[in-house]
XYZ file of C-alpha atoms in Angstrom:
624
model
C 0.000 0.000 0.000
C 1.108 3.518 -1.040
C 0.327 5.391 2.194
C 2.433 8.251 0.647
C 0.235 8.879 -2.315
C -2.895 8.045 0.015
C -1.882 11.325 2.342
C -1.114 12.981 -0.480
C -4.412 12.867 -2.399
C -6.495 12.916 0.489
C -4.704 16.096 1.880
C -5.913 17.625 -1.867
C -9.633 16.299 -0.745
C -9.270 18.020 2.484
C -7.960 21.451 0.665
C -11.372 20.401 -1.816
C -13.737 20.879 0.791
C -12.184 23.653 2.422
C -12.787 25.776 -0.392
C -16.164 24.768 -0.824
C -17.298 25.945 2.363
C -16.021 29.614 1.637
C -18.830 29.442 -0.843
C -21.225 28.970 1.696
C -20.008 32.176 3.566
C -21.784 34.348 1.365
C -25.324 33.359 2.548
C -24.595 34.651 6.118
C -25.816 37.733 4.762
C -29.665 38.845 4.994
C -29.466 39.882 1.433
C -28.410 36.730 -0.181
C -29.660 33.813 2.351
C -33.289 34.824 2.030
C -36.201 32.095 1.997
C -38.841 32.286 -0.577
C -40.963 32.805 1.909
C -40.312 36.007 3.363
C -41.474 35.564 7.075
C -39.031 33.311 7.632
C -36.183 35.149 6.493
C -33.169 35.720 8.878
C -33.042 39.484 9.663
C -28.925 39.906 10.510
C -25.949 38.826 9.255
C -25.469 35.017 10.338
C -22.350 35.662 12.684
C -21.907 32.261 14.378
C -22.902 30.629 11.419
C -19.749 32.223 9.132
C -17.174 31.919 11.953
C -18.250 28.400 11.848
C -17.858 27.616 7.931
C -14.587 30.114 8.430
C -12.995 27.940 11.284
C -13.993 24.497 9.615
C -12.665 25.710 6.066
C -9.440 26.326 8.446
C -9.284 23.089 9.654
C -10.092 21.289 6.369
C -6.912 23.399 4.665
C -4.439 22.774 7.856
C -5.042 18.977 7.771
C -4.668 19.145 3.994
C -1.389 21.058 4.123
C -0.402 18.657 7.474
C -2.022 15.402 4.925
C -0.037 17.176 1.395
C 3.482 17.224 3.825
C 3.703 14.003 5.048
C 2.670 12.311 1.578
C 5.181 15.284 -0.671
C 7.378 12.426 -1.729
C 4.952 9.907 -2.864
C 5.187 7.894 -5.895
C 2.548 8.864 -8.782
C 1.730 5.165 -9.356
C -2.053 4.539 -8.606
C -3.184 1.114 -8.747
C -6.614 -0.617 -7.989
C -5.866 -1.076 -3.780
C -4.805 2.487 -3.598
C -7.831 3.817 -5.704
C -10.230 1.956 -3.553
C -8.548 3.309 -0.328
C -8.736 6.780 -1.238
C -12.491 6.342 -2.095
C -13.210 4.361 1.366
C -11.200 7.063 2.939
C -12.500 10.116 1.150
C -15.765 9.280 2.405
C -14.929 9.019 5.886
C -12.965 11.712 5.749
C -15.698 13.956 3.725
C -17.859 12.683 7.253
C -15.610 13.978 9.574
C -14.781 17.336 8.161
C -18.136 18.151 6.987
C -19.494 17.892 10.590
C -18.058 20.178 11.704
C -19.620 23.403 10.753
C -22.784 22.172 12.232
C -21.225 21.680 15.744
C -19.248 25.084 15.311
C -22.372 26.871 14.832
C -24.663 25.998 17.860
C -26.599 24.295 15.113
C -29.934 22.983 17.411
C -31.496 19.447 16.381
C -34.611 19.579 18.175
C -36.928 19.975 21.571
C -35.260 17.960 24.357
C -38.343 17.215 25.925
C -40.959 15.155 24.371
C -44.734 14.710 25.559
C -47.246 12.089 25.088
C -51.000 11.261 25.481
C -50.848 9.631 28.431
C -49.065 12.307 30.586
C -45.559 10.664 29.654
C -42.862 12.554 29.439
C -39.253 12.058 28.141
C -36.116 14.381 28.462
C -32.971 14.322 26.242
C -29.779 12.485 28.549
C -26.339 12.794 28.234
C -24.619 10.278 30.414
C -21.463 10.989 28.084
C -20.216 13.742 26.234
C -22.210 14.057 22.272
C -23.652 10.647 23.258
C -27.605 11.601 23.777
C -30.356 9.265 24.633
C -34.421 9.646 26.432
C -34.955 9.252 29.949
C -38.590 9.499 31.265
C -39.844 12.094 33.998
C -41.775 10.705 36.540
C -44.109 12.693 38.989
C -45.916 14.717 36.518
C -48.952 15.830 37.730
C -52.099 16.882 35.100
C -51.492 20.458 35.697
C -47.436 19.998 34.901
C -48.172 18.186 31.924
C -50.641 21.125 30.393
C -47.793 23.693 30.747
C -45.325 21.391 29.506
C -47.169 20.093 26.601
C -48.023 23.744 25.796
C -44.402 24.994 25.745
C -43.227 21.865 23.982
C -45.738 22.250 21.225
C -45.285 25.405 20.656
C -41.945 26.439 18.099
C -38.218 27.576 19.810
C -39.355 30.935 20.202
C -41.822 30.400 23.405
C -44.887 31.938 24.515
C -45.119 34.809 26.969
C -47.026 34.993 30.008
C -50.619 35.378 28.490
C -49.892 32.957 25.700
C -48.767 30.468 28.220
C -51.964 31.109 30.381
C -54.171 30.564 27.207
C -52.283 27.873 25.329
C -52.287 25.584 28.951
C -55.869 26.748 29.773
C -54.121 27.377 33.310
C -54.850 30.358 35.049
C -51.270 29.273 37.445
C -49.070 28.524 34.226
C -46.003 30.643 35.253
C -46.049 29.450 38.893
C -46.108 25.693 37.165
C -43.485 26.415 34.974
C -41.301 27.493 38.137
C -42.351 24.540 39.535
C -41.171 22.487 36.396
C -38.305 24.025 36.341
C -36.747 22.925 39.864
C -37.388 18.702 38.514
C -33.799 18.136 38.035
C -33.911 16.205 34.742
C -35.680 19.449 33.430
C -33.867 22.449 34.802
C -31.402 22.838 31.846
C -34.283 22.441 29.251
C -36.535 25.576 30.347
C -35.702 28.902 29.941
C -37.508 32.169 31.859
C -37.932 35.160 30.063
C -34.796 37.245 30.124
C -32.750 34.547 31.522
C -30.783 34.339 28.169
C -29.235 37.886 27.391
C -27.762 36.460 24.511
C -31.404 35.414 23.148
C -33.034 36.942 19.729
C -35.022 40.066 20.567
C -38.362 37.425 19.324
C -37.811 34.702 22.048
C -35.821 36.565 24.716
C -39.178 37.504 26.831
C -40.554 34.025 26.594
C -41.285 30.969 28.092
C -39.757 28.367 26.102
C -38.010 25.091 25.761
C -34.051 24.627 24.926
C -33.075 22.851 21.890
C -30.913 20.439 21.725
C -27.475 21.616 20.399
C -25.837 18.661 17.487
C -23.279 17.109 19.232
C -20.765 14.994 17.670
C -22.986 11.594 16.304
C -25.711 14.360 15.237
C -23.355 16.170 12.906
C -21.558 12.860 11.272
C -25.295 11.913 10.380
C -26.233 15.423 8.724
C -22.935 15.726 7.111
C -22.998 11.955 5.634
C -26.601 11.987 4.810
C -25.589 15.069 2.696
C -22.501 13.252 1.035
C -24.244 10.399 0.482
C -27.380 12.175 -0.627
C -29.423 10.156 1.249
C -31.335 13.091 2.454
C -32.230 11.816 6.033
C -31.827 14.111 8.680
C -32.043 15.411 12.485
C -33.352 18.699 12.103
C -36.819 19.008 13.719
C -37.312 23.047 12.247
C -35.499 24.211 9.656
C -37.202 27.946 9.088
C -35.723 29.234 12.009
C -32.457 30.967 11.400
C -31.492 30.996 15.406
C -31.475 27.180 15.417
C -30.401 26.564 12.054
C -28.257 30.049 10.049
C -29.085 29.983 6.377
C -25.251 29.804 5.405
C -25.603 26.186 7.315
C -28.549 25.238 5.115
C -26.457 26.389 1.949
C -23.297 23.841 3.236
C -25.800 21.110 3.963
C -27.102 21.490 0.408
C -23.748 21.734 -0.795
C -23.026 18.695 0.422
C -25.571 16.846 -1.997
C -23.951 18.910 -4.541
C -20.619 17.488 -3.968
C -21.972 13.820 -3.084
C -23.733 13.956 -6.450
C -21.312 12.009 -9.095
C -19.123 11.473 -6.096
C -16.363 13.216 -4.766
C -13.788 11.268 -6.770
C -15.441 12.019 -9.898
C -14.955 15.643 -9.168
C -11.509 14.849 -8.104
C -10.800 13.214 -11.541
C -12.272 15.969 -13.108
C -10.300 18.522 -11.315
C -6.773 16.541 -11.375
C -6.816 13.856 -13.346
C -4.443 10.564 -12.323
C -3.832 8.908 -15.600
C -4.253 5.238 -15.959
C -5.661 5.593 -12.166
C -8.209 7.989 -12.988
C -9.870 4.730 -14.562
C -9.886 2.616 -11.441
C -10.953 5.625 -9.298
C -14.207 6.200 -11.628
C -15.263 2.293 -11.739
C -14.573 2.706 -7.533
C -16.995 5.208 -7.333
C -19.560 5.401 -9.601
C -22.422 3.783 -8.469
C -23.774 0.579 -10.243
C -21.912 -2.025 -12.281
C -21.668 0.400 -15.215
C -21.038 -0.431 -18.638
C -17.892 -0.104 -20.187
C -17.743 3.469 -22.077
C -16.886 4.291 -25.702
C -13.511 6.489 -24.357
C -10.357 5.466 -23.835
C -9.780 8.281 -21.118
C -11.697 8.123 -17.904
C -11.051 11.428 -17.259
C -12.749 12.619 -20.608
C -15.960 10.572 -18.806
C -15.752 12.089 -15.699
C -15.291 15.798 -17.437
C -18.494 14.666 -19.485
C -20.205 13.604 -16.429
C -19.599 16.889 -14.622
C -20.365 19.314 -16.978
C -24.155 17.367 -17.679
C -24.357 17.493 -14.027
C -23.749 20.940 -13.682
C -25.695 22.454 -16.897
C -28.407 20.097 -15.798
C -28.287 22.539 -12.100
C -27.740 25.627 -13.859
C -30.797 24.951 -15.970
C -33.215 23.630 -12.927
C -32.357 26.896 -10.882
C -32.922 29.406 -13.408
C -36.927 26.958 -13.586
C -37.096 27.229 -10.119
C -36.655 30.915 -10.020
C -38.803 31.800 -13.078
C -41.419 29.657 -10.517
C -41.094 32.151 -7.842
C -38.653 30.631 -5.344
C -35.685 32.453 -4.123
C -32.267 32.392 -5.641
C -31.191 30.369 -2.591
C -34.114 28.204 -2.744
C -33.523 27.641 -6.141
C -30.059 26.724 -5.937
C -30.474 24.665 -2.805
C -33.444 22.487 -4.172
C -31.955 22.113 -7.583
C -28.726 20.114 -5.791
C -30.754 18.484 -3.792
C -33.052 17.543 -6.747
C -30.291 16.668 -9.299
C -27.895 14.696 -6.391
C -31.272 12.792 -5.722
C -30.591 13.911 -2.130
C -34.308 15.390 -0.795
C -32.529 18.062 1.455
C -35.191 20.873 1.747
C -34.867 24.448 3.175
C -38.723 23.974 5.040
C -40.376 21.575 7.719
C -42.660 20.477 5.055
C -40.144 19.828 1.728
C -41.324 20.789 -1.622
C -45.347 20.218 -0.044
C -44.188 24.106 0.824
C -44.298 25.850 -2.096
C -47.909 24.071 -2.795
C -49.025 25.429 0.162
C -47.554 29.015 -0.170
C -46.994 29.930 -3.659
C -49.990 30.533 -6.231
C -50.759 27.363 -7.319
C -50.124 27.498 -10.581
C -46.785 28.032 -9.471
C -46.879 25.300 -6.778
C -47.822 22.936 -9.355
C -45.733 23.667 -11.933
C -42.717 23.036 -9.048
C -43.879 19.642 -8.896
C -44.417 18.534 -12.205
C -40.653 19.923 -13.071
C -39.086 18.028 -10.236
C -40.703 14.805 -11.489
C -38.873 15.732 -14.523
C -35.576 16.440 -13.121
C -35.351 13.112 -10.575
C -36.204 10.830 -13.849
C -33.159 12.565 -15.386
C -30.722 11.983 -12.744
C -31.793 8.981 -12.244
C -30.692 8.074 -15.853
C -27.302 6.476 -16.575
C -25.667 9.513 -17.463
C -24.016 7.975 -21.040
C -27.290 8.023 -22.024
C -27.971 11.525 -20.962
C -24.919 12.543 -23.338
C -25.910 10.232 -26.535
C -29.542 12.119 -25.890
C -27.778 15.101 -26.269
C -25.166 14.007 -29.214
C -28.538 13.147 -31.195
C -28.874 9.299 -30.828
C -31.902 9.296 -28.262
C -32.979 5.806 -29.799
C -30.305 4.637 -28.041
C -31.852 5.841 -24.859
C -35.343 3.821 -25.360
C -33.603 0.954 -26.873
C -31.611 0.912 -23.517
C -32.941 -2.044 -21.437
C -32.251 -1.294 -17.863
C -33.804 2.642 -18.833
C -37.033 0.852 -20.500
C -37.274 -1.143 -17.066
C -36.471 1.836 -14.855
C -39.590 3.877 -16.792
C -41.822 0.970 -16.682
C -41.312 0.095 -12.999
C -42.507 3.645 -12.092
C -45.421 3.859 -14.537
C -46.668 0.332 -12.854
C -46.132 1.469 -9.390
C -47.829 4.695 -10.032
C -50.907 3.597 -11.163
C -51.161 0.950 -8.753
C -50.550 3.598 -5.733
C -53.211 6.043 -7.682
C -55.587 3.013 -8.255
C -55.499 2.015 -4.201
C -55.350 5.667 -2.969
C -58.405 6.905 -4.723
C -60.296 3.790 -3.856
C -59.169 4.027 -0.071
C -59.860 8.067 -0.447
C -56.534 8.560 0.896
C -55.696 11.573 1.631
C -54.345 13.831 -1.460
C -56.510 11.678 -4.063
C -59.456 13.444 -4.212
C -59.351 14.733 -7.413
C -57.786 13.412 -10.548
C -55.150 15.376 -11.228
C -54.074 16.095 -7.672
C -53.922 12.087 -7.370
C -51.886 11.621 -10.036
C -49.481 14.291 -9.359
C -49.095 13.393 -5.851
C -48.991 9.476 -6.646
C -46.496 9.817 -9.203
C -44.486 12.427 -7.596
C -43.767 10.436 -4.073
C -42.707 7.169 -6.302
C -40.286 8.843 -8.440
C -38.970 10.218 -5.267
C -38.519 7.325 -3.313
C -37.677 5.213 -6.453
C -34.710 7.253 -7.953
C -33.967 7.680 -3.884
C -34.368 11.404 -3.870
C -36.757 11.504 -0.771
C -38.539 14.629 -1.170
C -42.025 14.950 -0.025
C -45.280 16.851 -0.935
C -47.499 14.655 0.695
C -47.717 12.603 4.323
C -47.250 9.209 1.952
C -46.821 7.487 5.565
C -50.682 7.911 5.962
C -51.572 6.166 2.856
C -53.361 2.922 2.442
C -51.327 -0.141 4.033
C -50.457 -1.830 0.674
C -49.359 1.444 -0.872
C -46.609 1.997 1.936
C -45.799 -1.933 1.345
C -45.225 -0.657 -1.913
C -43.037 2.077 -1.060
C -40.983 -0.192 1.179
C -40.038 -2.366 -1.543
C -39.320 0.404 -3.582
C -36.572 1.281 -1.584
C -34.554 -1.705 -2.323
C -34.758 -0.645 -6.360
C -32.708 2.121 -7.090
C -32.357 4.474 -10.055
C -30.434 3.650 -13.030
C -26.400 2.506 -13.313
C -24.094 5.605 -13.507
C -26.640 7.812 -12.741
C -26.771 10.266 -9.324
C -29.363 7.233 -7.352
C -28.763 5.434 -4.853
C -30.454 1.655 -3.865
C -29.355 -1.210 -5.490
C -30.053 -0.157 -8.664
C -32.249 -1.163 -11.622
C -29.631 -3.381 -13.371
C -28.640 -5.550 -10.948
C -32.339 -6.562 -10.357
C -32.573 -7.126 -14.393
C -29.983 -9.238 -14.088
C -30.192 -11.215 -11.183
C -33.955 -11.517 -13.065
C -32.233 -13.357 -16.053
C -29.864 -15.305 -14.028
C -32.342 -16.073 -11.590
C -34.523 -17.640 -14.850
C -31.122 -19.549 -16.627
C -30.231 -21.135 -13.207
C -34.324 -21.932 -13.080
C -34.362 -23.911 -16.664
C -30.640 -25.146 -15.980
C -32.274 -27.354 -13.014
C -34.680 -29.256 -15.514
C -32.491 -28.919 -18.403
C -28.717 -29.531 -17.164
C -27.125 -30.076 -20.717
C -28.330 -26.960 -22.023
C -25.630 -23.985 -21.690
C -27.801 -21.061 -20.956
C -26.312 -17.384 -22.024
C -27.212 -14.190 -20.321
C -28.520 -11.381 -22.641
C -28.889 -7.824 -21.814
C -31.041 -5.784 -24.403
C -30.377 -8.964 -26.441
C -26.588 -9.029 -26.561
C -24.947 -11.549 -24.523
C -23.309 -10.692 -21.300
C -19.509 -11.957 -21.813
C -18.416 -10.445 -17.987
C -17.585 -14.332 -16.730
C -17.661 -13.055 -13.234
C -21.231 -11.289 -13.631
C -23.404 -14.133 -12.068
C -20.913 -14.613 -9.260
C -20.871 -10.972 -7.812
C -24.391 -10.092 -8.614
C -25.653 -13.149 -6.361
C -22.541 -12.143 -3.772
C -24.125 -8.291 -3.700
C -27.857 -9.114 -3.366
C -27.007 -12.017 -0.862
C -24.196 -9.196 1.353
C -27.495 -6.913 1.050
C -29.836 -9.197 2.709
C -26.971 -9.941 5.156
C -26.387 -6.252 6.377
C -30.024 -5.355 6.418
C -31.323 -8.412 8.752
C -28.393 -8.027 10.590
C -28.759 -3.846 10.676
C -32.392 -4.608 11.589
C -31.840 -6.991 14.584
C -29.138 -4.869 16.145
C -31.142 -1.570 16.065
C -34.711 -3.555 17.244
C -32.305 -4.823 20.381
C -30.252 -2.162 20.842
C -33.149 1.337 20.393
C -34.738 2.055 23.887
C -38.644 1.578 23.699
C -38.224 5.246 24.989
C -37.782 6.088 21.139
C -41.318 5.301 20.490
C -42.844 6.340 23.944
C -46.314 5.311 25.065
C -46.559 2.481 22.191
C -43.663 0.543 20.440
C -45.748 -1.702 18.646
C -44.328 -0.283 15.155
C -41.202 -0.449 16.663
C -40.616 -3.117 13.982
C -41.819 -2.016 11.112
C -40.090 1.212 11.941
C -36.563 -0.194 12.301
C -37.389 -1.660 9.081
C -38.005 0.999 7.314
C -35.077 3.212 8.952
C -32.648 0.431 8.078
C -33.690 0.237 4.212
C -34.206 3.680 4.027
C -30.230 4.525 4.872
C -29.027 1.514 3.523
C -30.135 2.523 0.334
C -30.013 6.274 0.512
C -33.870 7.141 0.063
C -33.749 9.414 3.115
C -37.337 9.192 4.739
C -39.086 5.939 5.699
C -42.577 5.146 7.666
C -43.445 5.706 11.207
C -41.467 7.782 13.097
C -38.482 8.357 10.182
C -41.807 8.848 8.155
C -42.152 12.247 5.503
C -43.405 13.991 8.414
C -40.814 12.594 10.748
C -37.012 12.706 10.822
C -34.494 10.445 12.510
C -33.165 13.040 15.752
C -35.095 10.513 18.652
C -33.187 7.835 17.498
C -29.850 6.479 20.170
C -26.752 7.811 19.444
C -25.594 4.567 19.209
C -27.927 3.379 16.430
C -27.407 6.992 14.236
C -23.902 5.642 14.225
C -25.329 2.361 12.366
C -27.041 4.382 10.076
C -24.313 6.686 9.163
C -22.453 2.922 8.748
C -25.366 2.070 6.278
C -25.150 5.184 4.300
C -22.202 4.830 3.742
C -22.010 1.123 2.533
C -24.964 1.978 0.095
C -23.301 4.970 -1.537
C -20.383 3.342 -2.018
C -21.899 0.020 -2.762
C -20.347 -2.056 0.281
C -16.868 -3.207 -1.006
C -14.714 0.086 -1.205
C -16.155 0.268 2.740
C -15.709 -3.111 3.648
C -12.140 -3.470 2.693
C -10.716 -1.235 4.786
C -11.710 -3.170 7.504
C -9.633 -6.263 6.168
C -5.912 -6.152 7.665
C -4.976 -8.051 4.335
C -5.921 -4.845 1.782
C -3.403 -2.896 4.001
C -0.199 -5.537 4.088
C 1.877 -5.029 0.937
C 2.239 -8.615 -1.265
């Protein structure tokens, strides 16, 4: 192993993402880092937000320069082990680094108490340092729990005195809340009016709860959900600029940006590594991809990059022209493009139906439909689309099955919703929209949301579950296992069928009706779909064991289906699941410890297990 050459081009990663984060400086500012909808708009210049991006994009350059030192006198051989080290690494590294302007700025994940029906009450725990986990409250009497629940329900900016009184329907509230306040698993949670001189001049006379600043696992999540553009997140309110500065919103939608075609593709782009650049690409690029008509890698990867980018540029200037901001349009279009689902609002892209003219709101939806088919599309056929051969594109067969999977599923979740009267099919159009917009989401793995899809019919969210495990195309921006591999392991699964009643006959795989002459093909399309079932039963039985019933409060019974759906959802980088990681929901009540497994999973389905796995064997390290 090269470790020379490993420092060395990691150290240029480091420098990589250091400069990206200066980008995100500019949206500190009130002028740039407005929402499109204007009472949410941060008011003053984000000051703890850019000292944070500042400081990290310090960091990121000084272990660079520390990483570009120690490796100055590598060798500029790159062969396959190194390549797949510098992807595992990258990754991990990418993690790391990109935490750390969310625990710089103060960045606030959510309320740290939590109420229930039946009077229960939980409170965020931190027996160790950035290690958080529920504890319930016991001795809450009927009149605590009103005042709680109000001050709980209510946003990060509080109630005053009379809003207390009226939202508890308790005539005593501020004598409770003193009261509240001395139960020692609550007394850092609750904040009196002026306690906080430091406090925004629209919560600093209020009653209110304290959020829960991102510690150490909560940041790792964020920043690899980004990277990986899963999309799944720990953010409970996102229009608040206290708990979250715009300028951090901009870096966690930068993040999809970057986590698009892969770091390493940018890399190559960027630097090139001759014959290495080729081994780097097939590392990263997600899918068994087809071998490409250029001799040059780098050519690809330069082709890659600049349909990724025009494909951007051309969704933000849509997205304005639709009425969103510039930094709405910018952040939506990576996330929409990267097939990440990071949103600026609570409520995802369901917020511009709600709050733009509907024309407009509409028009929003229908174009991201558009936009997640396309980057969900093998990229080489993007280009030959776009060099004049789009027969090429329809004659593709893993494209023809991608199309036809979602127009099946569609219909089928339109069919059941409007015969269940689900909510958001009660017209035609709205139906369709709505049906066809949440499977294209989950399908190409982008995870946005317009609609509470969690509240659907039960075979519909079956149907969504399973979904998961598809994917979008090879070399496209998708995650899941993509569309391919299931095509294939279709045909194999059918040869190995006729081969047991036949045994003389010498069955040959076909794709699109050439034969497949890859003689390892079968072999590590049965090992992937076999390591897949592997990590998520095994994923699934250690969260199920290890989450506290805490998680799920007064009932666990989905605790099951839950887990489930958390594990598939990271595991193959759709974002949001059902239940309590549902579109509504979000993944910050979840252990510590089992965010860690899911940062794990992200990882393993970006980078499609093996680049991951290896670095864990102490042969890939040992020189031979």
């Amino acid at each position: 192993m090269n470790f020379r050459l490993l420092l060395k081009l990691l150290g240029i990663l480091s420098l990589l993402f250091g400069f990206f984060m200066l980008l995100s400086l500019a949206w500190a500012n009130p002028n740039y880092g407005f929402h499109t909808d204007t009472r949410i708009a941060s008011r003053q210049f984000e000051w703890g937000g850019f000292e944070a991006l500042a400081i990290s994009a310090l960091v990121c350059w000084a272990f660079g320069g520390l990483l570009l030192f120690l490796g100055r006198r590598a060798e500029h051989k790159l062969y396959r082990k190194e390549a797949m080290a510098v992807v595992g690494l990258s990754w991990i590294l990418a993690t790391v680094l990109g935490s750390l302007p969310y625990m710089l700025s103060g960045t606030c994940r959510g309320p740290s108490v939590r109420v229930f029906s039946d009077r229960t009450v939980m409170v965020s725990v931190s027996p160790f340092q950035f290690w958080e986990s529920w504890e319930r409250v016991e001795g809450i009497s009927r009149d605590d729990f009103k005042v709680l629940k109000a001050v709980v329900n209510t946003s990060a900016r509080g109630l005053t005195d009379s809003q207390l009184v009226n939202e508890s329907g308790d005539i005593d509230a501020v004598a409770v809340f003193d009261r509240l306040s001395k139960i020692p698993q609550l007394s850092k949670w609750l904040v009196f009016p002026g306690e906080e001189l430091n406090a925004a001049a629209d919560r600093s006379s209020h009653f209110r709860l304290r959020w829960v600043p991102m510690g150490f696992v909560d940041s790792m999540f964020e920043a690899q959900s980004g990277f990986s553009t899963t999309g799944a997140t720990v953010l409970c309110d996102l229009e608040d600029p206290q708990l979250v500065p715009r300028c951090i919103l901009f870096w966690r939608a930068s993040t999809h940006f970057l986590g698009g075609l892969g770091i390493i593709v940018l890399f190559v782009v960027l630097l090139g590594q001759g014959s290495a650049g080729k081994a780097l690409m097939r590392t990263e690029m997600p899918g068994p991809t087809q071998e490409t008509a250029w001799s040059k890698m780098q050519h690809t990867a330069w082709l890659f990059a600049a349909i990724y980018v025009v494909l951007n540029l051309i969704l933000t200037i849509i997205f304005k022209m639709l009425g969103m901001s510039m930094f709405d349009s910018i952040c939506h279009a990576f996330a929409t493009m990267a097939t990440g689902g990071f949103s600026t609002y609570n409520a995802s892209l369901g917020h511009f139906a709600r709050n733009l003219p509907e024309v407009s709101g509409q028009a929003i939806e229908y174009v991201v439909i558009l936009f997640m088919i396309l980057a969900g599309t093998n990229f080489t056929l993007l280009f030959l689309v776009c060099s004049g051969q789009p027969r090429k594109l329809f004659a593709d067969s893993e494209w023809k099955t991608y199309i036809g999977i979602m127009v099946v599923v569609s219909v089928t979740i339109v069919g059941f919703g409007y015969l269940s009267q689900d909510t958001d099919f009660e017209t035609g159009e709205r139906a369709l929209r709505r049906g066809v917009f949440q499977v294209v989401s989950v399908m190409t793995t982008t995870g946005f949301g317009t609609s509470d899809f969690d509240s659907w019919n039960q075979f519909s969210r079956c149907l969504f579950l399973c979904l998961m495990f598809i994917g979008g195309c090879s070399g496209s921006t998708g995650g899941g296992m993509k569309v391919i591999r299931h095509l294939l392991f279709v045909k194999i699964l059918g040869l190995e069928i006729e081969k047991s009643f036949r045994p003389k006959v010498v069955g040959i795989l076909r794709l699109g009706g050439k034969p497949v002459e890859e003689p390892t093909l079968r072999h590590s399309i049965l090992v992937y779909f076999c390591l897949i079932g592997i990590l998520f039963v095994s994923s699934l039985l250690f969260v199920v064991m290890t989450e506290p019933d805490a998680t799920w409060g007064i009932d666990n019974t989905n605790k099951l289906l839950d887990s489930s759906s958390a594990v598939a959802s990271t595991l193959n980088n759709i974002g949001p699941g059902l239940g309590i990681v549902g579109a509504t929901q979000n993944y910050a009540d979840f252990s510590a410890l089992n965010k860690s497994v899911f940062i794990f999973l992200m990882m393993l389905g970006r980078l499609e297990i093996f680049p991951v796995l290896v670095l864990f064997a102490p042969g890939f390290w040992r020189d031979h």
